[in-house]
Tab-separated table of C-alpha atoms in Angstrom:
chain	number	residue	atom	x	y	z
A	1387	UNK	CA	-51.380	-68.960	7.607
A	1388	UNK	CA	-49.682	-71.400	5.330
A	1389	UNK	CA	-48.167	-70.423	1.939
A	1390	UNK	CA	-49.324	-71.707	-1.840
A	1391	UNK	CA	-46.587	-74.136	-3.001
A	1392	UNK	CA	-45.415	-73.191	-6.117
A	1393	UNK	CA	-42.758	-73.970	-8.833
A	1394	UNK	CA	-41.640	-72.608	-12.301
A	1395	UNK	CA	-39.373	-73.862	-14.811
A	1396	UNK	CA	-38.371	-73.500	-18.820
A	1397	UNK	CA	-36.892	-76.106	-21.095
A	1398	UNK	CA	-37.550	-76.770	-24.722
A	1399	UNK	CA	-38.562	-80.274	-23.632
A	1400	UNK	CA	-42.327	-79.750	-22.242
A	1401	UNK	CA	-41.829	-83.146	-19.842
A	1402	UNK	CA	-38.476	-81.990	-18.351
A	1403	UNK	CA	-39.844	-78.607	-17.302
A	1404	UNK	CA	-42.987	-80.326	-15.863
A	1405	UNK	CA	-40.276	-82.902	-13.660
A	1406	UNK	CA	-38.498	-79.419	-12.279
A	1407	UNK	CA	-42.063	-77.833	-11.780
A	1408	UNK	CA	-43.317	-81.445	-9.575
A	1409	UNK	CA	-39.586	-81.221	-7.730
A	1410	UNK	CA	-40.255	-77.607	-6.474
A	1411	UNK	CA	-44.175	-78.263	-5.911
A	1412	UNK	CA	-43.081	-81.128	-3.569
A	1413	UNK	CA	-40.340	-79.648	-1.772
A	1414	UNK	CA	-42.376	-76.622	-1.069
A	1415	UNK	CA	-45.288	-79.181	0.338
A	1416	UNK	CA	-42.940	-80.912	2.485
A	1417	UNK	CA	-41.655	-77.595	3.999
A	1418	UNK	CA	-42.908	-76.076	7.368
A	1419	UNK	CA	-45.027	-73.198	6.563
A	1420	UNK	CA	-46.187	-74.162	3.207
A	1421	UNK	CA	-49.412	-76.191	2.509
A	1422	UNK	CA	-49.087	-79.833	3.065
A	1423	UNK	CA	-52.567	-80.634	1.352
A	1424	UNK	CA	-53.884	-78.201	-1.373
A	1425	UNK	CA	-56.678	-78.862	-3.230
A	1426	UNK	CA	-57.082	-76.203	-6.222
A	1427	UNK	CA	-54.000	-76.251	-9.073
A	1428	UNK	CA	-53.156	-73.298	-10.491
A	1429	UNK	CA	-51.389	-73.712	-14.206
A	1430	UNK	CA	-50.361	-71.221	-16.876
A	1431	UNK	CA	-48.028	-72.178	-19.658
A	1432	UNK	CA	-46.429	-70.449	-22.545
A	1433	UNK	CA	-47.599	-70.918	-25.970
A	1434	UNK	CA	-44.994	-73.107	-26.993
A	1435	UNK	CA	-46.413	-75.592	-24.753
A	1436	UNK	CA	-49.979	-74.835	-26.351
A	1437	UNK	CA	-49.774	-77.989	-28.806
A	1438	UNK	CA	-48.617	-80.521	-25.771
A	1439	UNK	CA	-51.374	-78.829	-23.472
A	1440	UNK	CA	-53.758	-81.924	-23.138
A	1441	UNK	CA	-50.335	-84.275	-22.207
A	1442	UNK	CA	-49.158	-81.561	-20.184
A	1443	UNK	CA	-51.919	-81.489	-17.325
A	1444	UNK	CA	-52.373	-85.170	-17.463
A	1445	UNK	CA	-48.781	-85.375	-16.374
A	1446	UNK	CA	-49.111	-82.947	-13.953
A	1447	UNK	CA	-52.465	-84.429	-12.306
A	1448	UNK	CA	-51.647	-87.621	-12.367
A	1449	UNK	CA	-48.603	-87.053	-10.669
A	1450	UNK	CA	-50.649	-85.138	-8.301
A	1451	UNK	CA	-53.848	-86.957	-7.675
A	1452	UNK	CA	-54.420	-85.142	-4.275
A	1453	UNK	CA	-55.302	-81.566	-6.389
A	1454	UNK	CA	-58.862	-82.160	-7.424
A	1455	UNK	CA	-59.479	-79.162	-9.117
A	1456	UNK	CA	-57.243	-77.476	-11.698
A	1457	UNK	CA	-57.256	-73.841	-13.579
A	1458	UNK	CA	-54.957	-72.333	-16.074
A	1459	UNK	CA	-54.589	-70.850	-19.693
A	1460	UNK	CA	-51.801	-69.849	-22.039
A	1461	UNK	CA	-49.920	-66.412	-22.038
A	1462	UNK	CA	-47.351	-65.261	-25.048
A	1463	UNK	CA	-45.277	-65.571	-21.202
A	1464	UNK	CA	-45.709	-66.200	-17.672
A	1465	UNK	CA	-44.628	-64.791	-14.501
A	1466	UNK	CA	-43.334	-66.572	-11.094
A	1467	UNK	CA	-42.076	-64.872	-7.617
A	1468	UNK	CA	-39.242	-62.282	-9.572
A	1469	UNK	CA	-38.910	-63.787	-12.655
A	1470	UNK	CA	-40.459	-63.756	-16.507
A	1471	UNK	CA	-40.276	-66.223	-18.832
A	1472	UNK	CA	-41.482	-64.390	-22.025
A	1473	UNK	CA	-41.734	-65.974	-25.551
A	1474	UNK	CA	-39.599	-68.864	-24.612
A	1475	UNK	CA	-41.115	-72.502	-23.690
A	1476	UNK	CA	-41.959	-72.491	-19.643
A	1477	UNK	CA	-44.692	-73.257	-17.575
A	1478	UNK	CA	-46.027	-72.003	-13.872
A	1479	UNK	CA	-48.124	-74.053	-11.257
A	1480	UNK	CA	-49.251	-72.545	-7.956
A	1481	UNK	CA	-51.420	-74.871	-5.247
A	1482	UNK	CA	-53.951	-72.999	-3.261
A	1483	UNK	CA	-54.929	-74.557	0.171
A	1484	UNK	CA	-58.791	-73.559	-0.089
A	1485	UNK	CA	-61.203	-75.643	1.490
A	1486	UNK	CA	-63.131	-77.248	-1.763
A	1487	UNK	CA	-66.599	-75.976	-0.803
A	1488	UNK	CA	-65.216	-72.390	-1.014
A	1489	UNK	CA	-64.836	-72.453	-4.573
A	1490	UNK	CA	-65.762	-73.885	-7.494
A	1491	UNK	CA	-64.090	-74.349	-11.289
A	1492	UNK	CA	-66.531	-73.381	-14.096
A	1493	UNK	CA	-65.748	-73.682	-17.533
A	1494	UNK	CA	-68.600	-74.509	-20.606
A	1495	UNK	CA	-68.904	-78.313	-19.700
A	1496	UNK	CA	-68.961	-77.245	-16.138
A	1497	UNK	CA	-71.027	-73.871	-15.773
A	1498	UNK	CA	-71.257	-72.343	-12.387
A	1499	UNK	CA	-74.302	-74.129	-10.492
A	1500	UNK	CA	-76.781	-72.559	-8.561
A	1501	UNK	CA	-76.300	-74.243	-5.285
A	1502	UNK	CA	-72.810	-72.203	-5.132
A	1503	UNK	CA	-73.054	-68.513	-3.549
A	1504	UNK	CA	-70.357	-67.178	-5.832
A	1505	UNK	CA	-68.910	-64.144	-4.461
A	1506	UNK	CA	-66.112	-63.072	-6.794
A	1507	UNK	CA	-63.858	-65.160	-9.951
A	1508	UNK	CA	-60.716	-65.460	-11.565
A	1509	UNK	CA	-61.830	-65.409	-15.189
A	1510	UNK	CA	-59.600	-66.978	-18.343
A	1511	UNK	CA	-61.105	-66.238	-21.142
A	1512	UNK	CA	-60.529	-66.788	-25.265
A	1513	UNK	CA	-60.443	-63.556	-26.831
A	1514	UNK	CA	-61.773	-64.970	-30.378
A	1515	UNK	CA	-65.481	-65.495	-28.670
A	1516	UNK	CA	-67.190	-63.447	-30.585
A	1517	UNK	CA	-69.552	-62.408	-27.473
A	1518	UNK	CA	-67.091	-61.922	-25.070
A	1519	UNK	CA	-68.059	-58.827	-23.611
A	1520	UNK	CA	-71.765	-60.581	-22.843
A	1521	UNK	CA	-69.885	-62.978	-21.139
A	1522	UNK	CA	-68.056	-61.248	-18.889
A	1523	UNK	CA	-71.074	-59.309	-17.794
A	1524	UNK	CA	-73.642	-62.495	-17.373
A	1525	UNK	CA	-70.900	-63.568	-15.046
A	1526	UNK	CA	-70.065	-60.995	-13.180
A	1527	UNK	CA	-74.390	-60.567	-12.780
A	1528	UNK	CA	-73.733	-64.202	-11.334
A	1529	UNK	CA	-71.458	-63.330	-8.677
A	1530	UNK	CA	-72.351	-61.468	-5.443
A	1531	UNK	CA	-69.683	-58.624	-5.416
A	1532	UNK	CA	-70.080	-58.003	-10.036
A	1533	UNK	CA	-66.122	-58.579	-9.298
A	1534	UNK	CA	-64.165	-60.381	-11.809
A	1535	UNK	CA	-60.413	-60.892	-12.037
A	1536	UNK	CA	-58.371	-62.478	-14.669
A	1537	UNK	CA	-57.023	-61.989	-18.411
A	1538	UNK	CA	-57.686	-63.631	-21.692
A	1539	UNK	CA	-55.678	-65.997	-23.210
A	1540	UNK	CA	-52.569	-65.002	-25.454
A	1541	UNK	CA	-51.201	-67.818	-28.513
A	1542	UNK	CA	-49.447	-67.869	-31.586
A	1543	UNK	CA	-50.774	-71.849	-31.235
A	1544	UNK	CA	-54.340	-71.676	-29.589
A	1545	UNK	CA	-56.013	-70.333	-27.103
A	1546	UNK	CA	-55.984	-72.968	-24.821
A	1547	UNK	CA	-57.672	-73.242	-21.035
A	1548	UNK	CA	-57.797	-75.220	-18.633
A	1549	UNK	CA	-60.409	-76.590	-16.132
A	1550	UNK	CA	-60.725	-79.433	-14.601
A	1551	UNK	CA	-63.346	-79.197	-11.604
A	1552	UNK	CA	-63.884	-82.239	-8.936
A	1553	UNK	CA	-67.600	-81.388	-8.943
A	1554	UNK	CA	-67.789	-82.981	-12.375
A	1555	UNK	CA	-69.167	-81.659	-15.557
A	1556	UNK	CA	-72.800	-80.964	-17.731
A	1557	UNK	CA	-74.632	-83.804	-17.541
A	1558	UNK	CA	-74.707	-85.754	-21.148
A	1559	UNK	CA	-71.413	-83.666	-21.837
A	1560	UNK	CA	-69.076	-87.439	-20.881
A	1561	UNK	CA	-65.690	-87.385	-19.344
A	1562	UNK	CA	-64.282	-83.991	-20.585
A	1563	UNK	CA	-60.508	-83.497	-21.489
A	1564	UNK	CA	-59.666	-80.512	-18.984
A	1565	UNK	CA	-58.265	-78.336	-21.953
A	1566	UNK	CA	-60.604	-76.005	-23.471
A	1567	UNK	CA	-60.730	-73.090	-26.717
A	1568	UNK	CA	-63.589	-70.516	-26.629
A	1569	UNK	CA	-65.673	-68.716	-24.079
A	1570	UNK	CA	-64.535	-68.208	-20.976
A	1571	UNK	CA	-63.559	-70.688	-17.432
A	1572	UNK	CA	-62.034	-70.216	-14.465
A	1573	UNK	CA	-62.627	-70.358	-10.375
A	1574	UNK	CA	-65.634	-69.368	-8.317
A	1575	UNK	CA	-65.150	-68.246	-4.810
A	1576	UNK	CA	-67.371	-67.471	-2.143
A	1577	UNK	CA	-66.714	-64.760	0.443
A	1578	UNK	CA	-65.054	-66.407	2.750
A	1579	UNK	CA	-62.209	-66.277	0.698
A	1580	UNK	CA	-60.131	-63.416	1.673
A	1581	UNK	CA	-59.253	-61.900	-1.399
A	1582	UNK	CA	-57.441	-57.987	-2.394
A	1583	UNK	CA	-57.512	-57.364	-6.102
A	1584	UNK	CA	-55.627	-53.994	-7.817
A	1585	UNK	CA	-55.337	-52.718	-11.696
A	1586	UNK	CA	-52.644	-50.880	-12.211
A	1587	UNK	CA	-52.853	-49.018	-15.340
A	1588	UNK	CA	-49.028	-48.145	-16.296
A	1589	UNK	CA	-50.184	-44.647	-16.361
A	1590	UNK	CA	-50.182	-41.483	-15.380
A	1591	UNK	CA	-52.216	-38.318	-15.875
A	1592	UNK	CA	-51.523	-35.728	-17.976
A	1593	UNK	CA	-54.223	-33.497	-17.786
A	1594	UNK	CA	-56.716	-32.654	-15.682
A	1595	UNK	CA	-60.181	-34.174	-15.416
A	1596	UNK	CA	-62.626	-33.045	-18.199
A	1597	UNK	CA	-66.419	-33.909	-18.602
A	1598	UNK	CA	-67.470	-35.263	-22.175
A	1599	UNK	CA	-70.035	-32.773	-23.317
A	1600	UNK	CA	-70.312	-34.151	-26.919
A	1601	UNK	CA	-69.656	-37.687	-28.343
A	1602	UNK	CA	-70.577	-39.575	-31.307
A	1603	UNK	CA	-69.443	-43.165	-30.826
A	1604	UNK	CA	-65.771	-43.179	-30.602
A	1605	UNK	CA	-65.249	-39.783	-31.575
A	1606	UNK	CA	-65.150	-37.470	-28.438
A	1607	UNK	CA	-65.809	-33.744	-30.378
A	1608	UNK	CA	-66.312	-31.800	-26.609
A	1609	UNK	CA	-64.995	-31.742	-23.625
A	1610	UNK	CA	-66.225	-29.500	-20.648
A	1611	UNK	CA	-67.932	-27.486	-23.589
A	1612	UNK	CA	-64.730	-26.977	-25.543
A	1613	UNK	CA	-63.845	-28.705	-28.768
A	1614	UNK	CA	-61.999	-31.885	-27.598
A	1615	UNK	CA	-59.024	-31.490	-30.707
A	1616	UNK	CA	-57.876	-28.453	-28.764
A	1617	UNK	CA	-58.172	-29.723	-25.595
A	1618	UNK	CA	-55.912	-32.182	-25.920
A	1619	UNK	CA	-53.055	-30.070	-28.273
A	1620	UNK	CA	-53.416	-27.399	-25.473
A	1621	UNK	CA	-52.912	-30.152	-22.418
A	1622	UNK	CA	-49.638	-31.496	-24.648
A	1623	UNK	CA	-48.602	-28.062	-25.644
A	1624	UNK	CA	-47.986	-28.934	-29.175
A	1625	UNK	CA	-49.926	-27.568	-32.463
A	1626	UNK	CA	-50.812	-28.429	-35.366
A	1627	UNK	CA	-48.725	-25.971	-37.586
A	1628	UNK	CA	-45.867	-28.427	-37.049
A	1629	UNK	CA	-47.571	-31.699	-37.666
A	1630	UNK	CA	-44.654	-33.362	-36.987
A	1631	UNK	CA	-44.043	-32.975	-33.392
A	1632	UNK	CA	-47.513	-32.917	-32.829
A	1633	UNK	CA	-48.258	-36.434	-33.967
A	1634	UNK	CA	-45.211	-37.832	-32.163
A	1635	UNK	CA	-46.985	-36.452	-29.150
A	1636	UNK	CA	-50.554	-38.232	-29.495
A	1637	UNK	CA	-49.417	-41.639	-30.552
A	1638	UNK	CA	-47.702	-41.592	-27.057
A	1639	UNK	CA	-50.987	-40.203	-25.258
A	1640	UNK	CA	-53.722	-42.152	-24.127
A	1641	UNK	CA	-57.491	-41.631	-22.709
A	1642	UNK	CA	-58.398	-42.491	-19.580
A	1643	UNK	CA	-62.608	-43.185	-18.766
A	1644	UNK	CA	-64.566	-43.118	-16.289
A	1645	UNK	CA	-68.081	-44.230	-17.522
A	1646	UNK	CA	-71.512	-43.396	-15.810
A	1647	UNK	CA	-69.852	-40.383	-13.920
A	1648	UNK	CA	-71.506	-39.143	-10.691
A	1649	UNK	CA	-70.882	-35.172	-10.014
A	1650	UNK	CA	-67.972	-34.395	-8.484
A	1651	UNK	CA	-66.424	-37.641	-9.375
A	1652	UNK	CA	-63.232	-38.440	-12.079
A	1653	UNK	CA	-61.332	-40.946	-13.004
A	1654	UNK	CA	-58.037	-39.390	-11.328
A	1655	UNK	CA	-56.766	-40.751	-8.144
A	1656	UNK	CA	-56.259	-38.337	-5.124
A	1657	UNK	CA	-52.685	-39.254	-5.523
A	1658	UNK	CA	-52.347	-38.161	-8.777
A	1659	UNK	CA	-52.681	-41.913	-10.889
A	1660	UNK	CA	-55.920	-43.560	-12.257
A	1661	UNK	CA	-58.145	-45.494	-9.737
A	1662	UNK	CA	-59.032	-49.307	-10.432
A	1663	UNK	CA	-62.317	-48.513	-12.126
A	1664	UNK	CA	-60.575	-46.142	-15.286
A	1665	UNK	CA	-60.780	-47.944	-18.779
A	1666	UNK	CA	-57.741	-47.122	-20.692
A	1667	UNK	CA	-57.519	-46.436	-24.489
A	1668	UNK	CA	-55.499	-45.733	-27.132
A	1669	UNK	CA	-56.208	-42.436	-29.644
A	1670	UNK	CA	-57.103	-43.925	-32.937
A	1671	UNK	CA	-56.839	-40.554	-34.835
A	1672	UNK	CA	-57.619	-37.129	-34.752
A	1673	UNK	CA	-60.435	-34.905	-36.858
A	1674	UNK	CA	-59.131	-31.873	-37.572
A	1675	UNK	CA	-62.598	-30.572	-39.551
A	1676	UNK	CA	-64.908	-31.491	-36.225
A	1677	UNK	CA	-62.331	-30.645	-33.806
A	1678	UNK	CA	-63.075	-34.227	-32.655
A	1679	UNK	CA	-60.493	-36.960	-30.697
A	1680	UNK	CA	-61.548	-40.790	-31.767
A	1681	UNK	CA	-60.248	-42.961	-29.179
A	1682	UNK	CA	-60.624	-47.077	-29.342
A	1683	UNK	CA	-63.859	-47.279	-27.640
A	1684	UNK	CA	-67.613	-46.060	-27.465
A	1685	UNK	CA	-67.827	-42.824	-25.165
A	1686	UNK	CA	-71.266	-41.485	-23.969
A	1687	UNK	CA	-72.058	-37.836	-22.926
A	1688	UNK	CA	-71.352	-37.455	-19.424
A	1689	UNK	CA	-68.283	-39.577	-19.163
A	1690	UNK	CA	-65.087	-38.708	-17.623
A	1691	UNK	CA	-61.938	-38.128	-19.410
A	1692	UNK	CA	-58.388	-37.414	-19.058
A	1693	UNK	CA	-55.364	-37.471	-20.933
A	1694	UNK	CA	-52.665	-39.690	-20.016
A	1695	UNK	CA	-49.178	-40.952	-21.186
A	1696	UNK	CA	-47.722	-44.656	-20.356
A	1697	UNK	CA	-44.023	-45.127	-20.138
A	1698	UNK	CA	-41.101	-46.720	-17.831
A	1699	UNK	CA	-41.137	-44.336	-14.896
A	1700	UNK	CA	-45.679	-44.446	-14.973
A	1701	UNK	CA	-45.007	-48.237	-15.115
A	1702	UNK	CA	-43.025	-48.764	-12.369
A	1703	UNK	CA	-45.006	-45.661	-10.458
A	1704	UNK	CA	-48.072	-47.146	-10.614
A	1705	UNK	CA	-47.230	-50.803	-10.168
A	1706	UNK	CA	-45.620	-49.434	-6.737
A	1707	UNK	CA	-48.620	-47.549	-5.608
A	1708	UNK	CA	-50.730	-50.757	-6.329
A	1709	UNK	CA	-48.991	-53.034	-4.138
A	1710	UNK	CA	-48.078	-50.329	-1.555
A	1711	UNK	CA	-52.051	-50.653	-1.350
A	1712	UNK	CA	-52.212	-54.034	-0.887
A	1713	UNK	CA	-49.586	-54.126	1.898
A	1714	UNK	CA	-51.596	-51.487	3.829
A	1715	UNK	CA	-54.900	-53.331	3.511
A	1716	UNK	CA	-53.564	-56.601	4.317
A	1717	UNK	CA	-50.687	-55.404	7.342
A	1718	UNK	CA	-52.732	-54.882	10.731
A	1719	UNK	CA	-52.589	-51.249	12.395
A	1720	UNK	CA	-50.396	-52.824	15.332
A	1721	UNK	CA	-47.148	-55.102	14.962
A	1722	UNK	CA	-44.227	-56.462	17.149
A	1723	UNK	CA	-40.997	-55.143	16.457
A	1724	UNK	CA	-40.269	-58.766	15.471
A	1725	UNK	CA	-43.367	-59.037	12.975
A	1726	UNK	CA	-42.201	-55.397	11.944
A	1727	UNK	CA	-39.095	-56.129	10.749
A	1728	UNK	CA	-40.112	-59.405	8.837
A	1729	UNK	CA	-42.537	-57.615	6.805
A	1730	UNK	CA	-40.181	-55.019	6.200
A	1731	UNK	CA	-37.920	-57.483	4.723
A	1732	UNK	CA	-38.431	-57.877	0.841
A	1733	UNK	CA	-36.601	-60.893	0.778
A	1734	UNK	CA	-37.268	-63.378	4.057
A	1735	UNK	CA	-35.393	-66.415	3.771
A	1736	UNK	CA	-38.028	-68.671	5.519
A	1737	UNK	CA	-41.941	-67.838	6.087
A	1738	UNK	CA	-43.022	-66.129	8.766
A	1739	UNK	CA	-46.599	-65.323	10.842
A	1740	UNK	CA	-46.348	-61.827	9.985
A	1741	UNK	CA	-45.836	-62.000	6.479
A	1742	UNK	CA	-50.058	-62.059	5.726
A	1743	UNK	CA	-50.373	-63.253	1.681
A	1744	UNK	CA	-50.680	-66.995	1.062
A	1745	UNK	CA	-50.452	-66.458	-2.679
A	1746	UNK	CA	-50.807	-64.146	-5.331
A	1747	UNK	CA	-51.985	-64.110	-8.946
A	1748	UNK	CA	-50.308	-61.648	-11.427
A	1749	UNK	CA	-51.996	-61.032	-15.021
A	1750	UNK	CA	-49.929	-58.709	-16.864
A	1751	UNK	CA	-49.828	-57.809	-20.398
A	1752	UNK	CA	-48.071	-58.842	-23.280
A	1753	UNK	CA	-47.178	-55.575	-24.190
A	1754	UNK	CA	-45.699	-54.993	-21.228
A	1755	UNK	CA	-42.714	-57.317	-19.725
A	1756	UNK	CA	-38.966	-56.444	-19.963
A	1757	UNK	CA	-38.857	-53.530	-22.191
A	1758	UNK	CA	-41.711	-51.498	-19.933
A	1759	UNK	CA	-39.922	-51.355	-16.798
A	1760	UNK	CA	-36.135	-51.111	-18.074
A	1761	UNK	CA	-35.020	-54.950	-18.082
A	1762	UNK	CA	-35.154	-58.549	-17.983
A	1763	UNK	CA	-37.780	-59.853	-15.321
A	1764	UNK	CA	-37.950	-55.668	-13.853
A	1765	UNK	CA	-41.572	-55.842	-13.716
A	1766	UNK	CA	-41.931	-59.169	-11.050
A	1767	UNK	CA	-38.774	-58.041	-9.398
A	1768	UNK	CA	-40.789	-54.893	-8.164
A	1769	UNK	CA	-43.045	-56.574	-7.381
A	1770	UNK	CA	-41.012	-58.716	-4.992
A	1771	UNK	CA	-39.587	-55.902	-3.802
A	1772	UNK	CA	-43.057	-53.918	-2.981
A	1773	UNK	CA	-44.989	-57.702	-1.869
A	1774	UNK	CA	-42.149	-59.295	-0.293
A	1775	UNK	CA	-41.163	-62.946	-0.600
A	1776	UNK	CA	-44.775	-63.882	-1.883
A	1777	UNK	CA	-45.754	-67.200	-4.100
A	1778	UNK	CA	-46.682	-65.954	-7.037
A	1779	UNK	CA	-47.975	-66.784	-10.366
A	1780	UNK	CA	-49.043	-65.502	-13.577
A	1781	UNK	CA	-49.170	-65.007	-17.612
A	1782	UNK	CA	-48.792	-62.205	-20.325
A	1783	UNK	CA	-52.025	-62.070	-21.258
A	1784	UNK	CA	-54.257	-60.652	-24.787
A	1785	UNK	CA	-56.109	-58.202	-22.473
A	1786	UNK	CA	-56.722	-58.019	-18.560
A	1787	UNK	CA	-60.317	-58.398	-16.813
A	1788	UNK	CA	-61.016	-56.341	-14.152
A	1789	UNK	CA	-64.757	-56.123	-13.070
A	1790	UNK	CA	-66.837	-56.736	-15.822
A	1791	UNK	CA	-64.883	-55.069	-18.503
């Protein structure tokens, strides 16, 4: 298996940070073990590029005219192999060796066609579309596994994507500009794609798992048959006879959901975190008079809840268990002690058979970064350390897509 070429770079000059990105890209493609001949561009830029975007990826294609097909969007940062660049000018590019008829870019001059057995997507999306959530869902409907995979776009400058897709565009549509604001675009790919996706939620379970007995809208007023205001000051052990401390401890809690819940199901993991398929969300406010929890999303009777609380240690717990996953799914059952021993290695000098990732895609939150796992560039050096040596690439993102959510 060959690996994605990739570079990174920052420089308040948009052209010079392209140049180091190109240098790395080619050295990488001239390399044994990396991908001589990729196809499918990966690019995700910071917003301070946002205004150059257009000049931007006609540098970067036209000084690669062998990528036909290129994907990307803007992040308030982005994220390379153990390093983030957040709110500072920088830019990420990652070539996939994918054999063209295995995928397909999409965007709203190019929509997905029917003669393309879409299994799964990487979705970027603008978070301003006022149907959004219909969009996600018709195209998850259009793909085989309903699995979707992505984030939406994050500016101070516009909400910029791009997609540019060797298949060509709408007819009557002309000669589109690859850059894109609005809806959603991204990559297609069928299932012979070999693809592992995780969410990690930055979370970690406070409570135990509760059935939602009562629920108007947002506001959650029972849970397992018990008013849901005293469910959750019991599970924090606080009360409301000192306000004070009380408070403090719900703006740091959190819901966790697991809609359309099955019996004996919940949206805890058996070890102890929140599975792939919880929604996470925030406690707007409490009401003390119905004994009710309003939380920032619609709940329906007969959903699964539990309290949860997101900080440094859940981070970094969480992001572990994630990639721990990954390595087990993707490692076979039997090794050589040589093979052993490389994937053991977080940091291999030079690629190797055994290590089993060509590339990986990171979409992490702007929220999150730095400050959530204790430092500068923490969060992608755990990464490294739980992945290995991996290309990867990514942004900070408005909000993550996972499914069809």
């Amino acid at each position: 298996m060959t690996l994605f070429p990739y570079g990174h770079a920052t420089h308040p000059q948009w052209q010079v940070a392209v140049g180091l990105v190109l240098a790395q890209l080619r050295a990488h493609m001239a390399s044994p073990g990396y991908a001589s001949a990729p196809t499918l561009g990966l690019i995700y830029i910071t917003d301070h590029y946002a205004p150059h975007a257009q000049d931007l990826l006609a540098l970067i294609s036209g000084e690669l005219p062998e990528i036909t097909d290129w994907s990307g969007t803007v992040g308030i940062g982005v994220a390379a192999n153990n390093v983030e660049y957040l709110d500072e000018p920088a830019l990420v590019v990652m070539l996939c060796d994918v054999p063209a008829h295995q995928y397909r870019v999409f965007s709203g001059v190019a929509p997905l066609n029917i003669g393309f057995e879409a299994h799964c997507a990487l979705v970027h999306a603008d978070g301003a579309s006022p149907d959004l959530s219909e969009l996600l869902l018709e195209m998850a409907e259009r793909t085989a596994s309903g699995y979707l995979f992505g984030g939406v776009s994050a500016s101070r400058w516009g909400a910029v994507q791009f997609a540019v897709g060797g298949d060509g565009n709408l007819r009557g549509q002309g000669a589109a500009s690859g850059v894109f604001t609005g809806g959603l675009s991204g990559v297609a790919f069928d299932e012979e794609v070999s693809l592992v996706s995780r969410v990690t939620q930055g979370c970690q379970p406070v409570s135990p798992t509760r059935m939602v007995t009562a629920a108007e809208r947002n506001l959650v007023l029972e849970l397992d048959g018990q008013p849901a205001l005293q469910v959750l000051l019991t599970d924090l052990g606080v009360s409301l006879d000192e306000p004070q401390a009380a408070l403090s401890q719900v703006r740091a809690t959190l819901v966790g959901l697991l809609p359309s819940a099955t019996e004996g199901a919940g949206p805890i993991h058996p070890a102890g975190s929140f599975g792939s398929d919880v929604l996470v969300r925030h406690i707007l406010g409490l009401d003390p008079a119905r004994q009710g929890v309003a939380v920032s999303d619609w709940v329906e009777v007969g959903t699964w809840l539990a309290f949860c609380q997101r900080n440094a240690a859940a981070a970094r717990a969480d992001l572990v268990r994630v990639c721990t996953e990954i390595r087990e799914e993707l490692e076979p059952e039997e090794l050589s002690l040589e093979a052993a021993h490389a994937l053991a290695d977080p940091v291999m000098a030079a690629p190797h058979p055994a290590r089993r990732m060509a590339g990986a895609i990171y979409v992490s939150c702007s929220g999150r970064g730095g400050p959530q796992f204790g430092g500068d560039s923490a969060e992608l050096q755990l990464i490294r350390r739980a992945l290995g040596d991996v290309p990867l690439v990514g942004f900070f993102a408005g909000g993550e897509i996972a499914h069809h959510h």
